[in-house]
PDB file of C-alpha atoms and ligand atoms in Angstrom:
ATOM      1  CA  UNK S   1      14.969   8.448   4.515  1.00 96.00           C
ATOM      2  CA  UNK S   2      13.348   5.155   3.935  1.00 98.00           C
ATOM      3  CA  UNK S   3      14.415   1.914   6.189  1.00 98.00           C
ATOM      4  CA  UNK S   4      13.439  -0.822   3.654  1.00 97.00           C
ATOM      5  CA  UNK S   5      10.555  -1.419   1.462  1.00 97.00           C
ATOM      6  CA  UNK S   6       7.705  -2.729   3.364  1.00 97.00           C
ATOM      7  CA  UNK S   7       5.682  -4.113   0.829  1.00 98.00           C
ATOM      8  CA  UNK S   8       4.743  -3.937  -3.298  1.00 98.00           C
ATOM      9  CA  UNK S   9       1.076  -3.662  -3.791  1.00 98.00           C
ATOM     10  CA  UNK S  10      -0.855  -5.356  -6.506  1.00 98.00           C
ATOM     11  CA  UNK S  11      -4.187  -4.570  -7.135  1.00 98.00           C
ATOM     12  CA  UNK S  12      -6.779  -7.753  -7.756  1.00 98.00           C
ATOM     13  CA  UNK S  13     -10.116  -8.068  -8.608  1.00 98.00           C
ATOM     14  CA  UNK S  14     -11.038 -11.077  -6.319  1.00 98.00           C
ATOM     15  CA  UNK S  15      -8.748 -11.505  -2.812  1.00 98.00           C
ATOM     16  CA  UNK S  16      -9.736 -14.993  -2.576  1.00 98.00           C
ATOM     17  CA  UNK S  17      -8.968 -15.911  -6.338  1.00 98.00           C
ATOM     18  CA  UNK S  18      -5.857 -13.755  -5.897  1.00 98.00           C
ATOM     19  CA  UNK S  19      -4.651 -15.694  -3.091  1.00 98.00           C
ATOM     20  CA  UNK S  20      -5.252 -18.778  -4.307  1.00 98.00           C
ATOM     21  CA  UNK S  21      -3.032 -18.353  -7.354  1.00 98.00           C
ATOM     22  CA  UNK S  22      -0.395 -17.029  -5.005  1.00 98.00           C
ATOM     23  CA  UNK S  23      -0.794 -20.529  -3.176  1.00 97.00           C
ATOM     24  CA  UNK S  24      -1.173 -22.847  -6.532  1.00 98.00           C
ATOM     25  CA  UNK S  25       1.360 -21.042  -8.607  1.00 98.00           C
ATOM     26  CA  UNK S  26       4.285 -19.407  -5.785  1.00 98.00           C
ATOM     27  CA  UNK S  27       4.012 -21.302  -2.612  1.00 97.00           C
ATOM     28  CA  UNK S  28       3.162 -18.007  -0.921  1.00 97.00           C
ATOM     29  CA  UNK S  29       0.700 -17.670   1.718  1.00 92.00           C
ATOM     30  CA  UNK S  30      -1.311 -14.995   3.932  1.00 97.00           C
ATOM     31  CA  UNK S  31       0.512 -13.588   7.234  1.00 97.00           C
ATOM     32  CA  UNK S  32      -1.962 -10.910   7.406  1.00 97.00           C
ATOM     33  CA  UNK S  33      -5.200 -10.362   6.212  1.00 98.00           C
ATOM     34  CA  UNK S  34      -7.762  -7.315   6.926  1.00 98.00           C
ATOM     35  CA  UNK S  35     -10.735  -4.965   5.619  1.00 98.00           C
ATOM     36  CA  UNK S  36      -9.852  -1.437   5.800  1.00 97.00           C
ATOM     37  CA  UNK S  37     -13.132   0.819   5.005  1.00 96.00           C
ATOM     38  CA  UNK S  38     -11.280   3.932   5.015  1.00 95.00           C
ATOM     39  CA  UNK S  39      -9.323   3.023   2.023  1.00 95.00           C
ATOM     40  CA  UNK S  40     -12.020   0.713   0.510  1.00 97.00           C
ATOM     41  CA  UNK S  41      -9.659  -2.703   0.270  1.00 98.00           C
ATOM     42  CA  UNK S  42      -9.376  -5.749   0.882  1.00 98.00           C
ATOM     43  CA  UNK S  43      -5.846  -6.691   1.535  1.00 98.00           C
ATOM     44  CA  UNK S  44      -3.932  -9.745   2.479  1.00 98.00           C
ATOM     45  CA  UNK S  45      -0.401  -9.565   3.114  1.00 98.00           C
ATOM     46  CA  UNK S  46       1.732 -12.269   1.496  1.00 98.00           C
ATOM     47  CA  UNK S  47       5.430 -13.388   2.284  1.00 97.00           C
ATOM     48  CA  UNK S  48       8.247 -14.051   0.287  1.00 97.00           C
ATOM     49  CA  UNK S  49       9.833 -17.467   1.783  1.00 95.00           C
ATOM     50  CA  UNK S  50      11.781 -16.060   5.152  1.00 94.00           C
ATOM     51  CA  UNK S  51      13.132 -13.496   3.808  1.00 94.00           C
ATOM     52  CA  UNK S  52      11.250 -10.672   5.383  1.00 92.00           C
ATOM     53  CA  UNK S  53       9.664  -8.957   2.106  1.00 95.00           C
ATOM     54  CA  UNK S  54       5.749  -9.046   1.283  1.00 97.00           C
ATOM     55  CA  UNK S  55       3.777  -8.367  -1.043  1.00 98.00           C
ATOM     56  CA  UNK S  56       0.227  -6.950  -0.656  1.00 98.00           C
ATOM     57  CA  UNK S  57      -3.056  -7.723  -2.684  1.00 98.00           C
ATOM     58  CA  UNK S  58      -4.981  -5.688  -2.709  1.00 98.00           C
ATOM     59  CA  UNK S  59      -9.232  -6.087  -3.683  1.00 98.00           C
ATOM     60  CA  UNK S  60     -12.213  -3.170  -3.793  1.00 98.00           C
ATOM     61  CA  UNK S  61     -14.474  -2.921  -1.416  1.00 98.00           C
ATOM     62  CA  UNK S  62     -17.130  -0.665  -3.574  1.00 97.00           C
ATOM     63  CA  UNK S  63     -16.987   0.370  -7.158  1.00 97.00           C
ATOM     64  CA  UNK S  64     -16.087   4.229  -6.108  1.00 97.00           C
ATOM     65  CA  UNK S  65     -12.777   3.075  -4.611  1.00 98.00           C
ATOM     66  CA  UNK S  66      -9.126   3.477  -5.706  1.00 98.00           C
ATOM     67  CA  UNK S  67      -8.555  -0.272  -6.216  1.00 98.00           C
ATOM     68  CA  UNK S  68     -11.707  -0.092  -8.121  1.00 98.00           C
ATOM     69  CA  UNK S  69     -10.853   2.944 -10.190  1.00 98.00           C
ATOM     70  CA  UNK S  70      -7.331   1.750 -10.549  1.00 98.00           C
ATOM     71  CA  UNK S  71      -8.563  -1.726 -12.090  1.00 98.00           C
ATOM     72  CA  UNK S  72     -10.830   0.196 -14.116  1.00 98.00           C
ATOM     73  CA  UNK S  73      -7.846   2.223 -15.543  1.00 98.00           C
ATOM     74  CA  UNK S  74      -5.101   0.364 -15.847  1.00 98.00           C
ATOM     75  CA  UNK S  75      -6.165  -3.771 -15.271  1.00 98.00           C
ATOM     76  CA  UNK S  76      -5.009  -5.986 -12.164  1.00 98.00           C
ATOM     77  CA  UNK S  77      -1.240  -5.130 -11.419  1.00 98.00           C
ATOM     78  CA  UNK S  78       1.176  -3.248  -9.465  1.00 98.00           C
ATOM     79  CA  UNK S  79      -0.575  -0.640  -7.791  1.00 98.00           C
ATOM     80  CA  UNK S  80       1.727   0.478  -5.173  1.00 98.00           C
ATOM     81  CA  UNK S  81       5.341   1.086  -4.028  1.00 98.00           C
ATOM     82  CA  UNK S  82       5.538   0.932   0.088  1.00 98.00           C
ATOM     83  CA  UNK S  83       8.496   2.015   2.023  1.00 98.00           C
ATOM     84  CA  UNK S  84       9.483   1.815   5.732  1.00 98.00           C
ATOM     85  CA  UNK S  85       9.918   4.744   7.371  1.00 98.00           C
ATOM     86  CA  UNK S  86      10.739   5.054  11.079  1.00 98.00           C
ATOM     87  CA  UNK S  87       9.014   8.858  11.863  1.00 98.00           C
ATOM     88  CA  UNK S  88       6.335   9.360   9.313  1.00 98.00           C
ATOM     89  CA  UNK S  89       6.059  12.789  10.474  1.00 98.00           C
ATOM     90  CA  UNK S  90       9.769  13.810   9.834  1.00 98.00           C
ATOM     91  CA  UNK S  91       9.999  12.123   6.541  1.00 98.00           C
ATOM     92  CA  UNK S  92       6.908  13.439   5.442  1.00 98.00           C
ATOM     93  CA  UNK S  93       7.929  17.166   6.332  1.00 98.00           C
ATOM     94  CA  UNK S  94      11.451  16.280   4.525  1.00 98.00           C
ATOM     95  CA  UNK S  95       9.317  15.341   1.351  1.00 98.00           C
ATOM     96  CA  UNK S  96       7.128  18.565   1.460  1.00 98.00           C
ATOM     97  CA  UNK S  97      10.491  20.799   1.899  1.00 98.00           C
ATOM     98  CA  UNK S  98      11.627  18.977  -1.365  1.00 98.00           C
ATOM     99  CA  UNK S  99       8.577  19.600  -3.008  1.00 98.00           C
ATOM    100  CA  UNK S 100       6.981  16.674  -3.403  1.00 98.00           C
ATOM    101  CA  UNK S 101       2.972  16.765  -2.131  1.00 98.00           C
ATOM    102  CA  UNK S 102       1.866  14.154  -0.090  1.00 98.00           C
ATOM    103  CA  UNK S 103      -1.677  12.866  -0.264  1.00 98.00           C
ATOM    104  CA  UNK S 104      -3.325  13.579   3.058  1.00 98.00           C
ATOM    105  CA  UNK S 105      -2.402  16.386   5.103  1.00 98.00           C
ATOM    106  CA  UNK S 106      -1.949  13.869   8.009  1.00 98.00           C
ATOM    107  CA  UNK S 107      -0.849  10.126   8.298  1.00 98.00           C
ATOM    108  CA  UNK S 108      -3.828   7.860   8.327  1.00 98.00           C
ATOM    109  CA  UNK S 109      -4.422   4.414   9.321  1.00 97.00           C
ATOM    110  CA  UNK S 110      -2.981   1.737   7.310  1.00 97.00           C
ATOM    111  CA  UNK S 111      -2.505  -2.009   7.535  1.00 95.00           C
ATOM    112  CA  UNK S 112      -1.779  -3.465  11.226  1.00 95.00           C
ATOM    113  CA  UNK S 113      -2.367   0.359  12.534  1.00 96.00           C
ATOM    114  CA  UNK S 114       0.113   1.279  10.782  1.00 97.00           C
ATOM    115  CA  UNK S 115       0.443   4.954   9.920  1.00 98.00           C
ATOM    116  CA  UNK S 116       0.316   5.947   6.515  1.00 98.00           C
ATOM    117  CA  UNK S 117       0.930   8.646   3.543  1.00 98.00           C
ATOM    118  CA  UNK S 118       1.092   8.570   0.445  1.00 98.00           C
ATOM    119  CA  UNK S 119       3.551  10.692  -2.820  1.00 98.00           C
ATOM    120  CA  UNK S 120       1.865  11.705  -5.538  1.00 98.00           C
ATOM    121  CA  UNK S 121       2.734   9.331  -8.217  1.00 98.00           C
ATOM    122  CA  UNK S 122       2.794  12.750 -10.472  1.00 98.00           C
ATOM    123  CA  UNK S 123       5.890  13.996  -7.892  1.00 98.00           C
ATOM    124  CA  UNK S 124       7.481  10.606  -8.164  1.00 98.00           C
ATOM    125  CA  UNK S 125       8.176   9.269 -11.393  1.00 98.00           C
ATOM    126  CA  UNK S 126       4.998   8.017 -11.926  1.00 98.00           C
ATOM    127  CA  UNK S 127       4.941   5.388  -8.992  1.00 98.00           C
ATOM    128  CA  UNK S 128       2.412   6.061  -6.294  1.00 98.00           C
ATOM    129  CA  UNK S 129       4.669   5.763  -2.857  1.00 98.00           C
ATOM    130  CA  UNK S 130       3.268   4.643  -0.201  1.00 98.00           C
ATOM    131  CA  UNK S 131       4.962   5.687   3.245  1.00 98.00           C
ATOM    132  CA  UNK S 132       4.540   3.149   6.533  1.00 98.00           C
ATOM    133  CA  UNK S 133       5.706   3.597   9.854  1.00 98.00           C
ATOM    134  CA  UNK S 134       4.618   0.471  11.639  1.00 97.00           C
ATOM    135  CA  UNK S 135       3.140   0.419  14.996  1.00 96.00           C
ATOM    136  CA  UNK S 136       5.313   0.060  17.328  1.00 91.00           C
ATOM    137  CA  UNK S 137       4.198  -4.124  18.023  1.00 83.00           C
ATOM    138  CA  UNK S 138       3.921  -5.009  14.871  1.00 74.00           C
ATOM    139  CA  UNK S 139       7.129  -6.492  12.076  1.00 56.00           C
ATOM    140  CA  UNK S 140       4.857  -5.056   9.081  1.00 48.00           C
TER     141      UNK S 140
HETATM  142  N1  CMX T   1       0.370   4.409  -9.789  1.00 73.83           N
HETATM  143  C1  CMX T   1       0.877   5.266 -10.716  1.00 73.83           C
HETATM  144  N2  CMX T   1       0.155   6.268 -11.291  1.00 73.83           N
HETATM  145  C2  CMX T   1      -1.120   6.402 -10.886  1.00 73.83           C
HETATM  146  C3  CMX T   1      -1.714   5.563  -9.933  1.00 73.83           C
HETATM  147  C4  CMX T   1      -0.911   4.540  -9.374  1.00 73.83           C
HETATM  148  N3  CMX T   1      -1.413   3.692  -8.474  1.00 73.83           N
HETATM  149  N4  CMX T   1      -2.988   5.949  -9.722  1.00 73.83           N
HETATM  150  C5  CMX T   1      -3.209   6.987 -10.539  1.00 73.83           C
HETATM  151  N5  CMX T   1      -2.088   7.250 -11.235  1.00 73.83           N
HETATM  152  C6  CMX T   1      -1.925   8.312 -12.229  1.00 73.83           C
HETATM  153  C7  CMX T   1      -3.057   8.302 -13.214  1.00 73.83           C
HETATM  154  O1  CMX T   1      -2.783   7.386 -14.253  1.00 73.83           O
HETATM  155  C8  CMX T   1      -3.091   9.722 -13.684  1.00 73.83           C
HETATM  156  O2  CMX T   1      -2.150   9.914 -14.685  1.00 73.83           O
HETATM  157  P1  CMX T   1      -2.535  10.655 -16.062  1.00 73.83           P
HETATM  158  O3  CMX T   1      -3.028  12.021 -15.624  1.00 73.83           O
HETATM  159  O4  CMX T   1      -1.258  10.706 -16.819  1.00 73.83           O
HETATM  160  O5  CMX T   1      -3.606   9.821 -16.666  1.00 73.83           O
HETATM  161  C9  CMX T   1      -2.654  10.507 -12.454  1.00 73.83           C
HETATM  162  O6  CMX T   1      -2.004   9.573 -11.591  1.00 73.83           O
HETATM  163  C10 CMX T   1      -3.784  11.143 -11.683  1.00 73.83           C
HETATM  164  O7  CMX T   1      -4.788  10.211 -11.639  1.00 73.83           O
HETATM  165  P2  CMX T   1      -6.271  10.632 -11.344  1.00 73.83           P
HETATM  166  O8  CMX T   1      -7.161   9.771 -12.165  1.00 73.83           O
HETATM  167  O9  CMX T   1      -6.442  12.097 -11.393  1.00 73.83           O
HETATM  168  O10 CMX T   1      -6.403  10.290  -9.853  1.00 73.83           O
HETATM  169  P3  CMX T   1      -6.966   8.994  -9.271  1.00 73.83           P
HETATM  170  O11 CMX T   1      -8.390   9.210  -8.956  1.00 73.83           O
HETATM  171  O12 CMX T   1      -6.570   7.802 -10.080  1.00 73.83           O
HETATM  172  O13 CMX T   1      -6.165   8.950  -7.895  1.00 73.83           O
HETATM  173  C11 CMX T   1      -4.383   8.800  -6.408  1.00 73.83           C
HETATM  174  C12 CMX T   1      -4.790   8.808  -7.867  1.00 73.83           C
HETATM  175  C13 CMX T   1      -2.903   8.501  -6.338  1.00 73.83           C
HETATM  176  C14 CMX T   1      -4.682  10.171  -5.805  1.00 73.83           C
HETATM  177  C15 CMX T   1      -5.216   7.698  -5.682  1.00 73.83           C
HETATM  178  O14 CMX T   1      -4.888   6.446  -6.248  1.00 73.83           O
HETATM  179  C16 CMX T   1      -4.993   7.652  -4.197  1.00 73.83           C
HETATM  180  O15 CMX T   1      -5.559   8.396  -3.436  1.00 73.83           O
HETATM  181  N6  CMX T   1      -4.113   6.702  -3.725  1.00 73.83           N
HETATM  182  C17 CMX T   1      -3.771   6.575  -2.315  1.00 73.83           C
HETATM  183  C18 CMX T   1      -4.667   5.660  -1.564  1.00 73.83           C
HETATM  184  C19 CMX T   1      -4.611   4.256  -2.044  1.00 73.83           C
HETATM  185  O16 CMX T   1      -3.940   3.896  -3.011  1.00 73.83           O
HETATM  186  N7  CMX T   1      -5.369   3.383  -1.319  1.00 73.83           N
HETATM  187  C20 CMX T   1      -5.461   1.983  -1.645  1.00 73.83           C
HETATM  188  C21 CMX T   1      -4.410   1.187  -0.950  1.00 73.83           C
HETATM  189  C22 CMX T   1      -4.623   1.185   0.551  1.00 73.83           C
HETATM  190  C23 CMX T   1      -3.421   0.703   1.342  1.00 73.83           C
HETATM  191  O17 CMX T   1      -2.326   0.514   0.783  1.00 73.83           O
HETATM  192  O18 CMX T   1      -3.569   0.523   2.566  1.00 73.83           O
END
């Protein structure tokens, strides 16, 4: 169903701070770095060495937002599980048959113009799963 895992997604207070303890502490630095209103983030994509994996911090725009409400919650940490997924409309259709609910009744846009859904975390052992099928230009 899934073609790799696309990212992990760690929620952070401060992006900047964040990404400069990526830097100081892992060598790691930003291939990809945007505001996204609808989902209220921050986000700068960060690459292992050459190997192909990322990892995405992730910052609050406004108080109300998930980040924001997550932090409140549960502290900075892994937010978010994000797999590859070539049709996002078949693998989302093969998820509702097995009755799991997605979050949005249609894919939305996600980093790079990506398209994006998400599982419930409740339908998926308590991991919120994030689906991505990239656009067609883009490697993430
Ligand atoms: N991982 C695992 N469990 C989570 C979770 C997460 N990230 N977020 C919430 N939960 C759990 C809560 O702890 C809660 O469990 P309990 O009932 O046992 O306490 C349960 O899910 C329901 O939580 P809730 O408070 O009712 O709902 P929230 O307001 O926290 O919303 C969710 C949860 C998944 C609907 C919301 O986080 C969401 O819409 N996520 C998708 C969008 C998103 O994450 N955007 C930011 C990233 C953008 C991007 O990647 O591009």
């Amino acid at each position: 169903l899934f073609t790799e895992i696309n990212h992990v997604g760690i929620a952070v207070a401060d992006l900047d701070a964040a990404k400069e303890f990526y830097k100081n502490s892992f060598d790691m630095s930003v291939v990809h770095e945007e505001t996204n209103e609808e989902q209220g983030v921050r986000e700068a994509m960060l690459a292992v060495g050459d190997s192909g994996s990322c990892i995405q911090l992730l910052a609050p725009l406004t108080p109300e937002s998930t980040i924001a409400k997550f932090l409140d919650k549960s502290g900075p940490g892994i937010q978010q599980m994000a797999y590859t997924v070539e049709d996002i409309d078949a693998v989302s259709a093969t998820l509702r048959e097995r009755g799991l609910r997605l979050l949005y009744d249609e894919p939305r846009r996600g980093t790079a113009n990506s398209r994006i859904n998400f599982i419930h975390p409740k339908d998926a052992g308590g991991v919120l799963v994030e689906l991505v099928e990239p656009a067609a230009d883009a490697s993430h």
